[in-house]
Amino acid sequence: MAAPWRHCWRRYYYAAVTGTCRPCVTPAGLLAAPPAVISLLFSYFRWKPRLLLGRCRWTHQDAKLRDPFSLAQKDLKDLYEDIRKELLVSRAELKALCDYYFDGKGKAFRPMIVVLMARACNVHGDRDGDLLPGQRSVAMISEMIHTASLVHDDVIDGSDKRRGKTTINEVWGERKAILAGDFILSAASMALARIGNNAVVSVLSQVVEDLVRGEFMQLGSKENENERFKHYLEKTFKKTASLIANSCKAVSILVNADPEVHEIAFQYGRNVGIAFQLVDDVLDFTSCASLLGKPSAADLRLGLATGPVLFACQQFPELHAMIMRRFSSSGDVDRAWSYVLQSDGVEQTSYLAQRYCQEAVRQISRLRPSPERDALIQLTQLVLTRDK
Amino acid sequence: MWSRLALSRTLRSLSLFSSPSPSNWSKVVSDAEKIVGYPTSFMSLRCLLSDELSNVAMQVRKLVGTKHPLLNTARGFVYDSKNNLQMRGLVVLLMSKAAGPSSSASESLLPDMVSGIYPSQRSLAEITELIHTAFLVHRGIVNLKEWTNADGPLKDMQFGNKMAVLSGDFLLANACTGLAQLNNTKVVELISSAIGDLVQGIYYESSSTAEDNADFTLASWENQTFLSHGALLAKSCQAAMELAKHDKESQTLAYQYGKHLSLGHKLNSDLQPFVRGSEGELVPFSLDSAPVMFHRHAVGLERWQQQLQQARSMGRQTDYSKLCSTIKKEKGVSQAMDLCGYHGNKALEVIKCFPASEARSALENIACAVAKF
């Protein structure tokens, strides 16, 4: 626990955002926090939502900043081509399904973080920055696991559009879509094994388990408001952040034996990952349909109460009943939508995302300076300001 | 169109759970279980008792009264789990025991063995079962566009699919973390490739009924069936050798045993409707099953379609006993039986390369039972 000179709420708040530092595999320290913490969290946001908006103060001004995308570019060249080579299928139709989303049009957001983290860790470990082959594999595997889970999610949610394309389930049917997802996962698992490092295998296998558990968590909701928020953040970690956190950890393991560095990499990924999803949940309310590649309020339509709704529920208790019935009565989606926009749920969720990014920056700043480290710092701003 | 699909699905799940010559098979399996100590799959049990799957079990009740295949699969776990569901795990355990510790294994590892099997080999056996079960579940995903309202409300089917995707994924995820704990990246790679094989096999297993099937050969049937029914067991047997640090040669033998046993087992279950004749009414059989495929290949597509037409002439339902006797007149059935005997013998031949032991005898008995009718 933090030093006693801090105000009580600050200390709780700190614990909530950083998670328990040790043991380093603990996915979400937040889970250990008593319910009171969450309500303190709530009241803190209730009163000071806008005070700290503005540029993150930890950004290093002296380092020459390079756009993370262009900095990662050289390592991500041919990424999708290499992934398609991993998907060894003899027959044409299944091959077409497996390759479908690896068309080079994705953002490759996860591989970008992974290669930047890899180079930052390499420099920190007194090497030149260059990627090790295993680190490059982790970047590929992270995109493969992510895609496999998207393919399954689209079946579960009955989605017909993804990244502006018709989904696999819509074109080929649900059964083949599930099998294609399973195949991509098996290919990722083979590539993972070929790195030849047991610790790395174990760290990335954890991701697969987290993804499924997160999906299960999404099925249920909690009656109690504090429980519900905790449940939401834990689900967010498992469904989104675990992949980023553990991929970052994996590349650090490949170059550095120091558990403290692994923990820095993990915590950076965890905090950026949660912030990324919080922003995604905000965009579901604020972005117009064409930008995000899916209809707005998609989460509400799926019965999911995300950050903005949970915050809005404090101002408009009418939302509680709707959350519990998963917005299933007619008119629920529209009413919930307007309550959210009337509340400051969107601002508060953005603010929470900002705090997670600050923590990510604090973590990564413990690494030795490098262009890649600073790009990772800059990336947190891009996560917060993205509009699609 | 749909009724044929529904039937082939029901048949698939039936053939997955039905056992060759029940009495004999049960005895061979239960005798074998005694040899490996405790056969119960703890990892599967842990999964079944997890919050996630108990949740699914609660939800599956909603599917009662619908035609979602998940219902049948779930029923299979409860009613028919005795001798077949864990057959793969059992073979892996017996194979581990038959091979024993390798000569290069350090003495210090020996006390870890329970009933002559390393803990990692026990985990592997459980992982094999988890993967097998995961794909029983994922096989039963339904294409919603092929569903009509007469089959039940679309909402229920969507829900059934959701449960099937999630529970299959959950089992697979547990297999992944279980594999990682084995701390052997060669085994992770081997079993992951088996998952890939299984997917490819399942993906194309029902497409063989497609009318344009001119390129069907015995070899293509074997390749296809190896992927869908043999690769997992073959590679798990090989992996069990790798975990005990046995050499490449033992690994190949174990792989061959698993491969031939699975092919024999598949042929045997496919043949049941054609050899059981005396036991009263005929169960409908799958048009994908080996005897039918061989028959079609032998008589040619045109005659086969005529025969199929004749069997359907009485109303829309296929008269399976008529179709069965038509098929029996040609050589499809005997071809399948010969092939079954061949694979049973191959398995037997391979297992004899291991030193004589109780476990080896059990594996021999299993290989014999597979070729008996």
mmCIF file of C-alpha atoms in Angstrom, chain A residues 17-355:
data_model
loop_
_atom_site.group_PDB
_atom_site.id
_atom_site.type_symbol
_atom_site.label_atom_id
_atom_site.label_comp_id
_atom_site.label_asym_id
_atom_site.label_seq_id
_atom_site.Cartn_x
_atom_site.Cartn_y
_atom_site.Cartn_z
ATOM 1 C CA VAL A 17 -5.797 2.206 -11.154
ATOM 2 C CA THR A 18 -2.408 0.581 -10.779
ATOM 3 C CA GLY A 19 -3.530 -2.825 -9.681
ATOM 4 C CA THR A 20 -1.441 -4.782 -7.251
ATOM 5 C CA CYS A 21 2.139 -4.674 -8.363
ATOM 6 C CA ARG A 22 3.095 -8.078 -7.080
ATOM 7 C CA PRO A 23 2.746 -10.901 -7.840
ATOM 8 C CA CYS A 24 3.127 -9.684 -11.346
ATOM 9 C CA VAL A 25 0.655 -12.079 -12.887
ATOM 10 C CA THR A 26 -2.308 -10.748 -10.878
ATOM 11 C CA PRO A 27 -4.527 -9.568 -13.698
ATOM 12 C CA ALA A 28 -6.506 -6.897 -11.950
ATOM 13 C CA GLY A 29 -5.528 -5.668 -8.556
ATOM 14 C CA LEU A 30 -8.798 -3.871 -8.620
ATOM 15 C CA LEU A 31 -10.528 -7.109 -7.815
ATOM 16 C CA ALA A 32 -8.905 -7.202 -4.446
ATOM 17 C CA ALA A 33 -10.188 -3.757 -3.554
ATOM 18 C CA PRO A 34 -13.182 -3.569 -1.220
ATOM 19 C CA PRO A 35 -16.450 -2.278 -2.692
ATOM 20 C CA ALA A 36 -15.959 0.965 -0.813
ATOM 21 C CA VAL A 37 -13.068 1.748 -3.100
ATOM 22 C CA ILE A 38 -15.270 1.741 -6.110
ATOM 23 C CA SER A 39 -17.824 4.006 -4.515
ATOM 24 C CA LEU A 40 -15.000 6.359 -3.517
ATOM 25 C CA LEU A 41 -13.870 6.184 -7.094
ATOM 26 C CA PHE A 42 -17.350 7.099 -8.130
ATOM 27 C CA SER A 43 -17.655 10.037 -5.771
ATOM 28 C CA TYR A 44 -14.252 11.290 -6.823
ATOM 29 C CA PHE A 45 -15.322 11.375 -10.418
ATOM 30 C CA ARG A 46 -18.639 12.858 -9.483
ATOM 31 C CA TRP A 47 -16.990 15.939 -8.074
ATOM 32 C CA LYS A 48 -13.929 16.515 -10.181
ATOM 33 C CA PRO A 49 -14.588 15.242 -13.607
ATOM 34 C CA ARG A 50 -13.048 18.045 -15.607
ATOM 35 C CA LEU A 51 -10.177 19.308 -13.495
ATOM 36 C CA LEU A 52 -7.442 17.257 -15.014
ATOM 37 C CA LEU A 53 -8.448 17.292 -18.629
ATOM 38 C CA GLY A 54 -5.575 18.391 -20.722
ATOM 39 C CA ARG A 55 -2.219 17.219 -21.841
ATOM 40 C CA CYS A 56 -0.506 14.546 -19.948
ATOM 41 C CA ARG A 57 2.342 16.025 -17.962
ATOM 42 C CA TRP A 58 4.609 13.022 -18.129
ATOM 43 C CA THR A 59 5.357 13.292 -21.804
ATOM 44 C CA HIS A 60 9.022 13.869 -22.283
ATOM 45 C CA GLN A 61 9.443 17.184 -23.982
ATOM 46 C CA ASP A 62 13.147 16.783 -24.799
ATOM 47 C CA ALA A 63 12.876 13.514 -26.724
ATOM 48 C CA LYS A 64 12.223 14.030 -30.361
ATOM 49 C CA LEU A 65 8.805 12.567 -30.865
ATOM 50 C CA ARG A 66 8.076 10.293 -33.718
ATOM 51 C CA ASP A 67 4.663 9.106 -34.671
ATOM 52 C CA PRO A 68 4.323 5.580 -33.219
ATOM 53 C CA PHE A 69 2.806 4.296 -36.443
ATOM 54 C CA SER A 70 5.729 5.325 -38.638
ATOM 55 C CA LEU A 71 8.264 4.250 -36.029
ATOM 56 C CA ALA A 72 6.784 0.749 -35.894
ATOM 57 C CA GLN A 73 6.377 0.578 -39.643
ATOM 58 C CA LYS A 74 9.673 -1.088 -40.497
ATOM 59 C CA ASP A 75 8.940 -3.962 -38.119
ATOM 60 C CA LEU A 76 5.369 -4.389 -39.262
ATOM 61 C CA LYS A 77 6.159 -4.534 -42.944
ATOM 62 C CA ASP A 78 4.781 -7.774 -44.406
ATOM 63 C CA LEU A 79 3.128 -8.625 -41.083
ATOM 64 C CA TYR A 80 -0.108 -9.741 -42.693
ATOM 65 C CA GLU A 81 1.688 -11.626 -45.412
ATOM 66 C CA ASP A 82 3.654 -13.505 -42.768
ATOM 67 C CA ILE A 83 0.473 -14.270 -40.841
ATOM 68 C CA ARG A 84 -1.115 -15.693 -43.981
ATOM 69 C CA LYS A 85 1.934 -17.927 -44.356
ATOM 70 C CA GLU A 86 1.311 -19.317 -40.872
ATOM 71 C CA LEU A 87 -2.203 -20.311 -41.845
ATOM 72 C CA LEU A 88 -1.331 -23.518 -43.635
ATOM 73 C CA VAL A 89 -4.510 -24.903 -45.141
ATOM 74 C CA SER A 90 -4.535 -27.099 -48.199
ATOM 75 C CA ARG A 91 -8.044 -26.397 -49.365
ATOM 76 C CA ALA A 92 -9.158 -23.136 -50.864
ATOM 77 C CA GLU A 93 -12.366 -22.280 -49.040
ATOM 78 C CA LEU A 94 -11.099 -22.632 -45.487
ATOM 79 C CA LYS A 95 -7.954 -20.754 -46.510
ATOM 80 C CA ALA A 96 -10.073 -17.891 -47.811
ATOM 81 C CA LEU A 97 -11.952 -17.678 -44.507
ATOM 82 C CA CYS A 98 -8.775 -17.731 -42.459
ATOM 83 C CA ASP A 99 -7.145 -15.014 -44.578
ATOM 84 C CA TYR A 100 -10.294 -12.894 -44.689
ATOM 85 C CA TYR A 101 -9.380 -10.314 -42.052
ATOM 86 C CA PHE A 102 -5.622 -10.471 -42.658
ATOM 87 C CA ASP A 103 -6.035 -8.356 -45.762
ATOM 88 C CA GLY A 104 -3.610 -5.683 -44.613
ATOM 89 C CA LYS A 105 -6.361 -3.170 -44.019
ATOM 90 C CA GLY A 106 -6.472 -3.558 -40.252
ATOM 91 C CA LYS A 107 -4.853 -0.981 -37.973
ATOM 92 C CA ALA A 108 -2.483 -3.569 -36.505
ATOM 93 C CA PHE A 109 -2.794 -1.649 -33.271
ATOM 94 C CA ARG A 110 -1.713 -4.566 -31.095
ATOM 95 C CA PRO A 111 1.333 -5.569 -33.147
ATOM 96 C CA MET A 112 2.393 -1.915 -33.151
ATOM 97 C CA ILE A 113 2.396 -1.726 -29.350
ATOM 98 C CA VAL A 114 4.172 -5.075 -29.208
ATOM 99 C CA VAL A 115 7.064 -4.115 -31.497
ATOM 100 C CA LEU A 116 7.500 -0.735 -29.826
ATOM 101 C CA MET A 117 7.535 -2.391 -26.425
ATOM 102 C CA ALA A 118 9.992 -4.996 -27.690
ATOM 103 C CA ARG A 119 12.434 -2.342 -28.917
ATOM 104 C CA ALA A 120 12.003 -0.281 -25.763
ATOM 105 C CA CYS A 121 12.795 -3.340 -23.648
ATOM 106 C CA ASN A 122 15.749 -4.249 -25.849
ATOM 107 C CA VAL A 123 17.282 -0.806 -25.376
ATOM 108 C CA HIS A 124 16.545 -0.994 -21.665
ATOM 109 C CA GLY A 125 18.403 -4.305 -21.571
ATOM 110 C CA ASP A 126 21.559 -2.780 -23.083
ATOM 111 C CA ARG A 127 21.056 -4.188 -26.541
ATOM 112 C CA ASP A 128 20.562 -2.415 -29.785
ATOM 113 C CA GLY A 129 16.874 -1.933 -30.405
ATOM 114 C CA ASP A 130 16.493 -4.517 -33.143
ATOM 115 C CA LEU A 131 13.688 -7.009 -32.808
ATOM 116 C CA LEU A 132 14.451 -10.606 -31.920
ATOM 117 C CA PRO A 133 12.687 -13.125 -34.164
ATOM 118 C CA GLY A 134 10.581 -14.341 -31.242
ATOM 119 C CA GLN A 135 9.418 -10.796 -30.507
ATOM 120 C CA ARG A 136 8.289 -10.352 -34.060
ATOM 121 C CA SER A 137 6.384 -13.668 -33.727
ATOM 122 C CA VAL A 138 4.646 -12.356 -30.618
ATOM 123 C CA ALA A 139 3.480 -9.343 -32.651
ATOM 124 C CA MET A 140 1.973 -11.691 -35.239
ATOM 125 C CA ILE A 141 0.457 -13.970 -32.632
ATOM 126 C CA SER A 142 -1.185 -11.033 -30.850
ATOM 127 C CA GLU A 143 -2.964 -10.060 -34.067
ATOM 128 C CA MET A 144 -3.929 -13.684 -34.750
ATOM 129 C CA ILE A 145 -5.421 -14.264 -31.297
ATOM 130 C CA HIS A 146 -7.239 -10.933 -31.580
ATOM 131 C CA THR A 147 -8.687 -11.834 -34.976
ATOM 132 C CA ALA A 148 -9.711 -15.341 -33.915
ATOM 133 C CA SER A 149 -11.637 -13.850 -31.015
ATOM 134 C CA LEU A 150 -13.298 -11.260 -33.278
ATOM 135 C CA VAL A 151 -14.521 -14.012 -35.588
ATOM 136 C CA HIS A 152 -16.116 -15.828 -32.645
ATOM 137 C CA ASP A 153 -17.498 -12.615 -31.136
ATOM 138 C CA ASP A 154 -19.253 -11.815 -34.401
ATOM 139 C CA VAL A 155 -21.049 -15.157 -34.264
ATOM 140 C CA ILE A 156 -21.990 -14.655 -30.628
ATOM 141 C CA ASP A 157 -23.270 -11.132 -31.265
ATOM 142 C CA GLY A 158 -24.806 -11.975 -34.640
ATOM 143 C CA SER A 159 -22.870 -9.105 -36.285
ATOM 144 C CA ASP A 160 -22.955 -8.728 -40.030
ATOM 145 C CA LYS A 161 -20.336 -5.986 -40.447
ATOM 146 C CA ARG A 162 -16.743 -5.762 -39.258
ATOM 147 C CA ARG A 163 -14.151 -3.190 -40.371
ATOM 148 C CA GLY A 164 -16.505 -2.238 -43.176
ATOM 149 C CA LYS A 165 -16.571 -5.802 -44.497
ATOM 150 C CA THR A 166 -19.360 -8.337 -44.359
ATOM 151 C CA THR A 167 -18.549 -10.720 -41.502
ATOM 152 C CA ILE A 168 -17.449 -14.314 -42.065
ATOM 153 C CA ASN A 169 -20.585 -15.685 -40.423
ATOM 154 C CA GLU A 170 -22.741 -13.600 -42.711
ATOM 155 C CA VAL A 171 -20.994 -14.861 -45.842
ATOM 156 C CA TRP A 172 -20.213 -18.497 -44.996
ATOM 157 C CA GLY A 173 -22.488 -19.262 -42.060
ATOM 158 C CA GLU A 174 -21.899 -19.628 -38.340
ATOM 159 C CA ARG A 175 -20.509 -23.149 -38.334
ATOM 160 C CA LYS A 176 -17.668 -22.410 -40.727
ATOM 161 C CA ALA A 177 -16.935 -19.107 -39.023
ATOM 162 C CA ILE A 178 -16.389 -20.843 -35.689
ATOM 163 C CA LEU A 179 -14.117 -23.422 -37.283
ATOM 164 C CA ALA A 180 -12.095 -20.704 -39.028
ATOM 165 C CA GLY A 181 -11.647 -18.945 -35.690
ATOM 166 C CA ASP A 182 -10.514 -22.210 -34.121
ATOM 167 C CA PHE A 183 -8.055 -22.735 -36.946
ATOM 168 C CA ILE A 184 -6.508 -19.283 -36.589
ATOM 169 C CA LEU A 185 -6.104 -19.972 -32.881
ATOM 170 C CA SER A 186 -4.402 -23.300 -33.509
ATOM 171 C CA ALA A 187 -2.007 -21.661 -35.995
ATOM 172 C CA ALA A 188 -1.250 -18.940 -33.431
ATOM 173 C CA SER A 189 -0.605 -21.609 -30.833
ATOM 174 C CA MET A 190 1.811 -23.433 -33.147
ATOM 175 C CA ALA A 191 3.700 -20.227 -33.904
ATOM 176 C CA LEU A 192 3.797 -19.564 -30.176
ATOM 177 C CA ALA A 193 5.258 -22.990 -29.460
ATOM 178 C CA ARG A 194 7.925 -22.494 -32.123
ATOM 179 C CA ILE A 195 9.304 -19.490 -30.242
ATOM 180 C CA GLY A 196 10.485 -22.215 -27.910
ATOM 181 C CA ASN A 197 10.075 -20.369 -24.623
ATOM 182 C CA ASN A 198 7.848 -21.963 -21.980
ATOM 183 C CA ALA A 199 7.277 -18.737 -20.054
ATOM 184 C CA VAL A 200 6.087 -17.014 -23.218
ATOM 185 C CA VAL A 201 3.762 -19.907 -24.044
ATOM 186 C CA SER A 202 2.282 -19.734 -20.591
ATOM 187 C CA VAL A 203 1.815 -15.944 -20.627
ATOM 188 C CA LEU A 204 0.013 -15.944 -23.981
ATOM 189 C CA SER A 205 -2.100 -19.008 -23.178
ATOM 190 C CA GLN A 206 -3.430 -17.042 -20.237
ATOM 191 C CA VAL A 207 -4.769 -14.529 -22.768
ATOM 192 C CA VAL A 208 -6.898 -17.176 -24.464
ATOM 193 C CA GLU A 209 -8.426 -18.118 -21.145
ATOM 194 C CA ASP A 210 -9.023 -14.472 -20.211
ATOM 195 C CA LEU A 211 -10.771 -13.811 -23.516
ATOM 196 C CA VAL A 212 -13.267 -16.598 -22.924
ATOM 197 C CA ARG A 213 -13.827 -15.734 -19.281
ATOM 198 C CA GLY A 214 -14.373 -12.119 -20.286
ATOM 199 C CA GLU A 215 -16.963 -13.200 -22.815
ATOM 200 C CA PHE A 216 -18.729 -15.212 -20.130
ATOM 201 C CA MET A 217 -18.677 -12.215 -17.797
ATOM 202 C CA GLN A 218 -20.415 -10.216 -20.486
ATOM 203 C CA LEU A 219 -23.381 -12.577 -20.237
ATOM 204 C CA GLY A 220 -24.150 -11.652 -16.664
ATOM 205 C CA SER A 221 -24.730 -8.413 -14.869
ATOM 206 C CA LYS A 222 -24.645 -7.525 -11.213
ATOM 207 C CA GLU A 223 -27.518 -6.135 -9.181
ATOM 208 C CA ASN A 224 -25.316 -4.025 -6.936
ATOM 209 C CA GLU A 225 -23.859 -0.882 -8.501
ATOM 210 C CA ASN A 226 -20.368 -1.164 -7.054
ATOM 211 C CA GLU A 227 -20.176 -4.815 -7.963
ATOM 212 C CA ARG A 228 -21.323 -3.907 -11.413
ATOM 213 C CA PHE A 229 -18.539 -1.405 -11.999
ATOM 214 C CA LYS A 230 -15.944 -3.818 -10.720
ATOM 215 C CA HIS A 231 -17.399 -6.503 -12.964
ATOM 216 C CA TYR A 232 -17.213 -4.127 -15.931
ATOM 217 C CA LEU A 233 -13.564 -3.256 -15.362
ATOM 218 C CA GLU A 234 -12.604 -6.857 -14.812
ATOM 219 C CA LYS A 235 -14.410 -7.862 -17.995
ATOM 220 C CA THR A 236 -12.629 -5.036 -19.812
ATOM 221 C CA PHE A 237 -9.288 -6.281 -18.616
ATOM 222 C CA LYS A 238 -9.986 -9.834 -19.688
ATOM 223 C CA LYS A 239 -11.593 -9.085 -23.026
ATOM 224 C CA THR A 240 -9.280 -6.333 -24.221
ATOM 225 C CA ALA A 241 -6.368 -5.491 -21.972
ATOM 226 C CA SER A 242 -5.098 -8.966 -21.159
ATOM 227 C CA LEU A 243 -3.980 -9.551 -24.755
ATOM 228 C CA ILE A 244 -2.054 -6.287 -24.887
ATOM 229 C CA ALA A 245 -0.629 -6.644 -21.369
ATOM 230 C CA ASN A 246 0.507 -10.217 -21.803
ATOM 231 C CA SER A 247 1.914 -9.660 -25.300
ATOM 232 C CA CYS A 248 3.969 -6.784 -23.912
ATOM 233 C CA LYS A 249 5.092 -9.007 -21.074
ATOM 234 C CA ALA A 250 6.002 -11.783 -23.512
ATOM 235 C CA VAL A 251 8.359 -9.606 -25.561
ATOM 236 C CA SER A 252 9.995 -8.345 -22.381
ATOM 237 C CA ILE A 253 10.553 -11.916 -21.191
ATOM 238 C CA LEU A 254 12.330 -12.719 -24.440
ATOM 239 C CA VAL A 255 15.017 -10.123 -23.861
ATOM 240 C CA ASN A 256 15.199 -9.499 -20.173
ATOM 241 C CA ALA A 257 15.291 -11.762 -17.129
ATOM 242 C CA ASP A 258 14.320 -9.030 -14.687
ATOM 243 C CA PRO A 259 10.751 -9.554 -13.373
ATOM 244 C CA GLU A 260 10.503 -5.839 -12.682
ATOM 245 C CA VAL A 261 10.801 -5.103 -16.400
ATOM 246 C CA HIS A 262 8.172 -7.755 -17.157
ATOM 247 C CA GLU A 263 5.891 -6.034 -14.692
ATOM 248 C CA ILE A 264 6.451 -2.623 -16.290
ATOM 249 C CA ALA A 265 5.626 -4.046 -19.705
ATOM 250 C CA PHE A 266 2.565 -5.827 -18.341
ATOM 251 C CA GLN A 267 1.260 -2.780 -16.472
ATOM 252 C CA TYR A 268 1.770 -0.487 -19.449
ATOM 253 C CA GLY A 269 -0.217 -2.884 -21.652
ATOM 254 C CA ARG A 270 -2.871 -3.405 -19.025
ATOM 255 C CA ASN A 271 -3.485 0.294 -18.472
ATOM 256 C CA VAL A 272 -3.372 1.240 -22.148
ATOM 257 C CA GLY A 273 -5.623 -1.717 -22.947
ATOM 258 C CA ILE A 274 -8.281 -0.723 -20.431
ATOM 259 C CA ALA A 275 -8.085 2.917 -21.593
ATOM 260 C CA PHE A 276 -8.431 1.760 -25.198
ATOM 261 C CA GLN A 277 -11.627 -0.123 -24.402
ATOM 262 C CA LEU A 278 -13.057 2.701 -22.281
ATOM 263 C CA VAL A 279 -12.570 5.039 -25.244
ATOM 264 C CA ASP A 280 -14.177 2.432 -27.483
ATOM 265 C CA ASP A 281 -17.176 2.366 -25.159
ATOM 266 C CA VAL A 282 -17.364 6.165 -25.301
ATOM 267 C CA LEU A 283 -17.150 6.163 -29.092
ATOM 268 C CA ASP A 284 -20.107 3.808 -29.185
ATOM 269 C CA PHE A 285 -22.114 6.808 -27.964
ATOM 270 C CA THR A 286 -20.345 9.695 -29.640
ATOM 271 C CA SER A 287 -19.081 8.476 -32.989
ATOM 272 C CA CYS A 288 -21.298 8.365 -36.024
ATOM 273 C CA ALA A 289 -21.943 4.979 -37.527
ATOM 274 C CA SER A 290 -19.787 5.335 -40.626
ATOM 275 C CA LEU A 291 -16.606 6.127 -38.720
ATOM 276 C CA LEU A 292 -16.579 3.162 -36.368
ATOM 277 C CA GLY A 293 -17.631 0.638 -38.992
ATOM 278 C CA LYS A 294 -20.549 -0.476 -36.849
ATOM 279 C CA PRO A 295 -23.847 1.097 -35.848
ATOM 280 C CA SER A 296 -23.697 3.412 -32.855
ATOM 281 C CA ALA A 297 -25.184 2.266 -29.561
ATOM 282 C CA ALA A 298 -24.231 -1.225 -30.717
ATOM 283 C CA ASP A 299 -23.419 -2.183 -27.127
ATOM 284 C CA LEU A 300 -26.840 -1.135 -25.859
ATOM 285 C CA ARG A 301 -28.461 -3.148 -28.595
ATOM 286 C CA LEU A 302 -26.481 -6.171 -27.448
ATOM 287 C CA GLY A 303 -27.748 -5.591 -23.911
ATOM 288 C CA LEU A 304 -24.366 -4.434 -22.627
ATOM 289 C CA ALA A 305 -24.024 -1.692 -20.048
ATOM 290 C CA THR A 306 -20.615 -0.071 -20.550
ATOM 291 C CA GLY A 307 -18.882 2.742 -18.668
ATOM 292 C CA PRO A 308 -21.004 5.657 -19.875
ATOM 293 C CA VAL A 309 -24.220 3.875 -18.890
ATOM 294 C CA LEU A 310 -22.872 2.819 -15.519
ATOM 295 C CA PHE A 311 -21.860 6.408 -14.716
ATOM 296 C CA ALA A 312 -25.137 7.772 -16.075
ATOM 297 C CA CYS A 313 -27.030 5.397 -13.822
ATOM 298 C CA GLN A 314 -25.847 7.402 -10.825
ATOM 299 C CA GLN A 315 -27.624 10.480 -12.113
ATOM 300 C CA PHE A 316 -30.584 8.641 -13.588
ATOM 301 C CA PRO A 317 -31.519 5.694 -11.385
ATOM 302 C CA GLU A 318 -34.202 4.824 -13.957
ATOM 303 C CA LEU A 319 -31.379 3.190 -15.896
ATOM 304 C CA HIS A 320 -30.930 0.543 -13.223
ATOM 305 C CA ALA A 321 -33.977 -1.477 -14.242
ATOM 306 C CA MET A 322 -33.037 -1.207 -17.904
ATOM 307 C CA ILE A 323 -29.510 -2.446 -17.221
ATOM 308 C CA MET A 324 -30.885 -5.401 -15.323
ATOM 309 C CA ARG A 325 -33.184 -6.403 -18.171
ATOM 310 C CA ARG A 326 -30.371 -5.786 -20.663
ATOM 311 C CA PHE A 327 -32.298 -3.059 -22.537
ATOM 312 C CA SER A 328 -34.657 -5.701 -23.814
ATOM 313 C CA SER A 329 -38.000 -3.853 -23.551
ATOM 314 C CA SER A 330 -39.027 -1.805 -26.513
ATOM 315 C CA GLY A 331 -37.761 1.751 -26.342
ATOM 316 C CA ASP A 332 -35.074 0.857 -23.782
ATOM 317 C CA VAL A 333 -32.185 1.459 -26.150
ATOM 318 C CA ASP A 334 -33.401 4.918 -27.185
ATOM 319 C CA ARG A 335 -34.235 5.964 -23.631
ATOM 320 C CA ALA A 336 -30.943 4.716 -22.248
ATOM 321 C CA TRP A 337 -29.140 6.464 -25.082
ATOM 322 C CA SER A 338 -30.705 9.826 -24.267
ATOM 323 C CA TYR A 339 -30.113 9.427 -20.528
ATOM 324 C CA VAL A 340 -26.458 8.787 -21.207
ATOM 325 C CA LEU A 341 -26.128 11.837 -23.403
ATOM 326 C CA GLN A 342 -27.894 14.005 -20.804
ATOM 327 C CA SER A 343 -25.589 12.729 -18.073
ATOM 328 C CA ASP A 344 -21.856 13.260 -17.812
ATOM 329 C CA GLY A 345 -21.297 9.519 -18.268
ATOM 330 C CA VAL A 346 -19.314 10.110 -21.423
ATOM 331 C CA GLU A 347 -17.012 12.696 -19.811
ATOM 332 C CA GLN A 348 -16.492 10.553 -16.758
ATOM 333 C CA THR A 349 -15.622 7.497 -18.792
ATOM 334 C CA SER A 350 -13.183 9.557 -20.872
ATOM 335 C CA TYR A 351 -11.706 10.901 -17.694
ATOM 336 C CA LEU A 352 -11.246 7.386 -16.329
ATOM 337 C CA ALA A 353 -9.552 6.402 -19.597
ATOM 338 C CA GLN A 354 -7.236 9.354 -19.115
ATOM 339 C CA ARG A 355 -6.269 8.189 -15.653
#
